Short mmCIF file of C-alpha atoms in Angstrom, two decimals:
data_model
loop_
_atom_site.label_atom_id
_atom_site.label_comp_id
_atom_site.label_asym_id
_atom_site.label_seq_id
_atom_site.Cartn_x
_atom_site.Cartn_y
_atom_site.Cartn_z
CA GLU A 1 -9.17 23.77 3.07
CA THR A 2 -7.07 26.19 1.02
CA GLY A 3 -3.73 25.00 -0.33
CA VAL A 4 -0.49 26.91 -0.57
CA THR A 5 -0.65 29.84 -2.97
CA GLN A 6 2.17 31.97 -4.36
CA SER A 7 2.32 35.23 -6.24
CA PRO A 8 3.21 36.30 -8.78
CA THR A 9 3.30 33.30 -11.11
CA HIS A 10 6.01 34.73 -13.33
CA LEU A 11 8.35 37.66 -12.96
CA ILE A 12 11.05 39.21 -15.11
CA LYS A 13 13.65 41.45 -13.47
CA THR A 14 16.89 43.10 -14.46
CA ARG A 15 20.24 42.31 -12.83
CA GLY A 16 20.79 44.50 -9.77
CA GLN A 17 17.10 44.97 -9.04
CA GLN A 18 15.21 43.75 -5.98
CA VAL A 19 12.25 41.36 -5.92
CA THR A 20 9.61 40.30 -3.40
CA LEU A 21 7.79 37.01 -3.69
CA ARG A 22 4.73 36.12 -1.62
CA CYS A 23 3.32 32.94 -0.16
CA SER A 24 0.09 32.14 1.65
CA SER A 25 0.37 29.01 3.73
CA GLN A 26 -2.18 26.25 3.90
CA SER A 27 -4.93 26.75 6.45
CA GLY A 28 -3.78 25.65 9.91
CA HIS A 29 -0.07 25.64 9.07
CA ASN A 30 2.36 27.77 11.07
CA THR A 31 5.65 27.04 9.29
CA VAL A 32 6.83 28.23 5.89
CA SER A 33 9.95 27.09 4.05
CA TRP A 34 11.38 28.62 0.88
CA TYR A 35 13.29 26.73 -1.79
CA GLN A 36 15.07 27.65 -5.02
CA GLN A 37 14.76 25.17 -7.88
CA ALA A 38 17.05 25.70 -10.85
CA LEU A 39 16.06 24.12 -14.14
CA GLY A 40 16.57 20.37 -14.07
CA GLN A 41 17.59 20.34 -10.40
CA GLY A 42 16.02 19.48 -7.07
CA PRO A 43 14.79 22.22 -4.74
CA GLN A 44 17.49 23.86 -2.59
CA PHE A 45 16.52 25.02 0.90
CA ILE A 46 16.78 28.78 1.42
CA PHE A 47 15.27 29.23 4.90
CA GLN A 48 12.36 28.34 7.13
CA TYR A 49 10.09 30.51 9.28
CA TYR A 50 8.26 29.18 12.31
CA ARG A 51 5.88 31.48 14.17
CA GLU A 52 7.45 34.57 12.59
CA GLU A 53 11.04 33.64 13.50
CA GLU A 54 13.72 32.30 11.17
CA ASN A 55 14.20 28.63 12.03
CA GLY A 56 17.06 27.47 9.85
CA ARG A 57 18.87 28.73 6.79
CA GLY A 58 20.52 27.04 3.87
CA ASN A 59 23.65 28.07 2.01
CA PHE A 60 22.32 31.32 0.54
CA PRO A 61 23.85 34.81 0.89
CA PRO A 62 22.30 37.52 3.10
CA ARG A 63 20.76 39.27 0.11
CA PHE A 64 18.12 36.53 0.38
CA SER A 65 15.87 37.53 3.27
CA GLY A 66 12.39 36.75 4.44
CA LEU A 67 9.49 37.57 6.68
CA GLN A 68 6.60 35.69 8.17
CA PHE A 69 3.47 37.55 9.21
CA PRO A 70 1.06 36.88 12.11
CA ASN A 71 -1.31 35.09 9.72
CA TYR A 72 1.68 32.84 8.78
CA SER A 73 1.91 34.12 5.22
CA SER A 74 5.45 34.87 4.13
CA GLU A 75 7.64 36.94 1.84
CA LEU A 76 10.96 36.17 0.19
CA ASN A 77 13.07 39.19 -0.71
CA VAL A 78 16.09 39.04 -2.96
CA ASN A 79 18.31 42.10 -3.35
CA ALA A 80 20.91 42.87 -6.00
CA LEU A 81 19.60 40.23 -8.36
CA GLU A 82 22.12 38.16 -10.31
CA LEU A 83 21.61 36.16 -13.49
CA ASP A 84 22.05 32.94 -11.49
CA ASP A 85 19.03 33.83 -9.37
CA SER A 86 16.83 32.86 -12.30
CA ALA A 87 14.88 29.85 -11.01
CA LEU A 88 11.55 28.56 -9.76
CA TYR A 89 11.01 29.74 -6.19
CA LEU A 90 8.91 27.39 -4.12
CA CYS A 91 7.17 27.94 -0.86
CA ALA A 92 6.14 25.02 1.33
CA SER A 93 3.97 25.15 4.41
CA SER A 94 3.68 22.72 7.28
CA LEU A 95 2.30 22.36 10.77
CA SER A 96 5.33 22.90 13.00
CA GLN A 97 8.08 20.75 11.41
CA GLY A 98 5.74 18.19 9.84
CA GLU A 99 4.98 17.22 6.27
CA GLN A 100 5.67 20.03 3.81
CA TYR A 101 3.15 20.97 1.14
CA PHE A 102 4.39 23.02 -1.79
CA GLY A 103 2.82 25.85 -3.69
CA PRO A 104 2.97 26.12 -7.51
CA GLY A 105 6.03 28.36 -7.38
CA THR A 106 7.08 31.69 -8.85
CA ARG A 107 9.21 31.59 -11.99
CA LEU A 108 11.81 34.37 -11.75
CA THR A 109 13.83 35.36 -14.78
CA VAL A 110 16.73 37.78 -14.34
CA THR A 111 18.04 39.43 -17.50
CA GLN B 1 28.45 17.74 -0.54
CA GLN B 2 25.29 16.16 -1.89
CA GLN B 3 23.35 14.98 1.17
CA VAL B 4 20.94 12.86 -0.87
CA LYS B 5 21.97 11.05 -4.05
CA GLN B 6 19.28 9.88 -6.44
CA SER B 7 19.35 7.49 -9.39
CA PRO B 8 18.61 6.97 -12.18
CA GLN B 9 18.42 10.43 -13.75
CA SER B 10 15.81 9.18 -16.21
CA LEU B 11 13.68 6.08 -16.53
CA ILE B 12 11.48 4.68 -19.28
CA VAL B 13 8.95 2.00 -18.34
CA GLN B 14 6.22 0.22 -20.25
CA LYS B 15 2.65 0.67 -19.08
CA GLY B 16 1.91 -1.90 -16.39
CA GLY B 17 5.56 -2.29 -15.45
CA ILE B 18 7.34 -1.48 -12.19
CA SER B 19 9.26 1.78 -11.84
CA ILE B 20 12.07 1.80 -9.27
CA ILE B 21 13.93 4.91 -8.13
CA ASN B 22 16.74 4.78 -5.61
CA CYS B 23 18.17 7.23 -3.11
CA ALA B 24 21.07 7.17 -0.70
CA TYR B 25 21.72 9.58 2.16
CA GLU B 26 24.70 10.56 4.26
CA ASN B 27 23.42 11.93 7.54
CA THR B 28 22.29 9.25 10.00
CA ALA B 29 20.39 11.94 11.94
CA PHE B 30 17.79 12.19 9.18
CA ASP B 31 14.45 10.97 10.48
CA TYR B 32 11.98 11.68 7.71
CA PHE B 33 12.15 10.55 4.07
CA PRO B 34 9.44 11.81 1.68
CA TRP B 35 9.00 11.32 -2.04
CA TYR B 36 7.59 14.09 -4.21
CA GLN B 37 6.08 14.03 -7.69
CA GLN B 38 6.43 17.10 -9.88
CA PHE B 39 4.74 17.85 -13.19
CA PRO B 40 6.10 20.55 -15.53
CA GLY B 41 5.22 24.03 -14.34
CA LYS B 42 3.92 22.79 -10.99
CA GLY B 43 5.25 22.58 -7.46
CA PRO B 44 6.28 19.20 -6.00
CA ALA B 45 3.39 17.18 -4.54
CA LEU B 46 3.94 14.90 -1.56
CA LEU B 47 3.47 11.31 -2.67
CA ILE B 48 4.47 9.11 0.24
CA ALA B 49 6.87 9.35 3.18
CA ILE B 50 8.56 7.05 5.67
CA ARG B 51 10.33 7.27 9.01
CA PRO B 52 13.34 5.06 9.84
CA ASP B 53 11.51 2.92 12.38
CA VAL B 54 9.83 0.91 9.58
CA SER B 55 11.35 -0.86 6.57
CA GLU B 56 8.47 -0.52 4.16
CA LYS B 57 5.39 1.62 3.62
CA LYS B 58 2.76 1.06 0.95
CA GLU B 59 0.07 3.42 -0.26
CA GLY B 60 -1.88 2.17 -3.26
CA ARG B 61 0.54 1.54 -6.12
CA PHE B 62 3.40 3.35 -4.36
CA THR B 63 5.80 1.63 -1.96
CA ILE B 64 8.83 2.95 -0.11
CA SER B 65 11.49 0.44 0.90
CA PHE B 66 13.90 1.65 3.56
CA ASN B 67 17.27 0.15 4.50
CA LYS B 68 18.63 1.95 7.53
CA SER B 69 21.95 0.07 7.72
CA ALA B 70 22.72 0.82 4.06
CA LYS B 71 21.37 4.37 4.33
CA GLN B 72 19.25 3.79 1.25
CA PHE B 73 15.59 4.07 0.36
CA SER B 74 13.67 3.50 -2.82
CA LEU B 75 10.32 4.22 -4.43
CA HIS B 76 8.51 1.45 -6.28
CA ILE B 77 5.59 2.33 -8.56
CA MET B 78 3.59 -0.77 -9.38
CA ASP B 79 1.44 -1.06 -12.52
CA SER B 80 2.95 2.16 -13.89
CA GLN B 81 0.58 4.31 -15.95
CA PRO B 82 1.19 7.05 -18.53
CA GLY B 83 -0.27 9.52 -16.01
CA ASP B 84 2.65 8.68 -13.70
CA SER B 85 5.03 10.32 -16.18
CA ALA B 86 6.61 13.10 -14.13
CA THR B 87 9.79 13.98 -12.26
CA TYR B 88 10.22 12.29 -8.88
CA PHE B 89 12.31 13.64 -6.05
CA CYS B 90 13.40 11.94 -2.88
CA ALA B 91 14.20 14.05 0.15
CA ALA B 92 15.44 13.73 3.70
CA SER B 93 15.23 15.91 6.77
CA LYS B 94 16.02 16.02 10.45
CA ASN B 95 13.17 17.14 12.66
CA GLY B 96 11.25 18.46 9.64
CA ASN B 97 13.49 21.49 9.38
CA GLN B 98 15.78 21.69 6.36
CA PHE B 99 14.80 19.28 3.60
CA TYR B 100 17.56 17.97 1.34
CA PHE B 101 16.35 16.91 -2.09
CA GLY B 102 17.82 14.52 -4.61
CA THR B 103 18.48 15.67 -8.16
CA GLY B 104 15.30 14.10 -9.53
CA THR B 105 14.32 11.23 -11.81
CA SER B 106 12.37 11.88 -14.99
CA LEU B 107 9.94 8.97 -15.44
CA THR B 108 8.30 8.26 -18.78
CA VAL B 109 5.68 5.54 -18.96
CA ILE B 110 5.11 4.33 -22.51
CA PRO B 111 1.55 3.23 -23.38
#
């Protein structure tokens, strides 16, 4: 059984740029949730995708968008990057709305 | 508004002692309460979880106590070991959709 994987591991971007982060869900899981974790804080829910449809969204602006593909992998896109977007971005997969299993995260630094 | 409040922020325990971390929640519609363990540079790992129809759940050295009327739940780590040193997060969700995390507790177990 393959766990949740994310790419890239680290990323450095400049303010105003756009970034795409990727997540492969655990085998057999059909739901992917994305979280932002600032340093020293708990993860904050961005949105969830279930069977390729958005299934809930947290308090994040529209420049945070996502996709889920037929194989249930997912992308998180962030446009017009701001300094405050610097964080660890976590992807979690689950079977329907069951237990969530997290990937190792992508560390994004915006300069 | 913080949906899940966690305390203490940090905790130092002697090897063999009991570590206790507390959480309180606001929304009575929450029906799933997991605890996650996170090591530096890693994603959160699911440790143990409980649903509100039981008051206690034990898995090895880890126990969740749940008080529905007080809207509180806690994690007890028995016989704490240096390898348990990590950050612990409580969380809550309704129907496994959006997970609300606490702010984390940094546990240090002294040999």
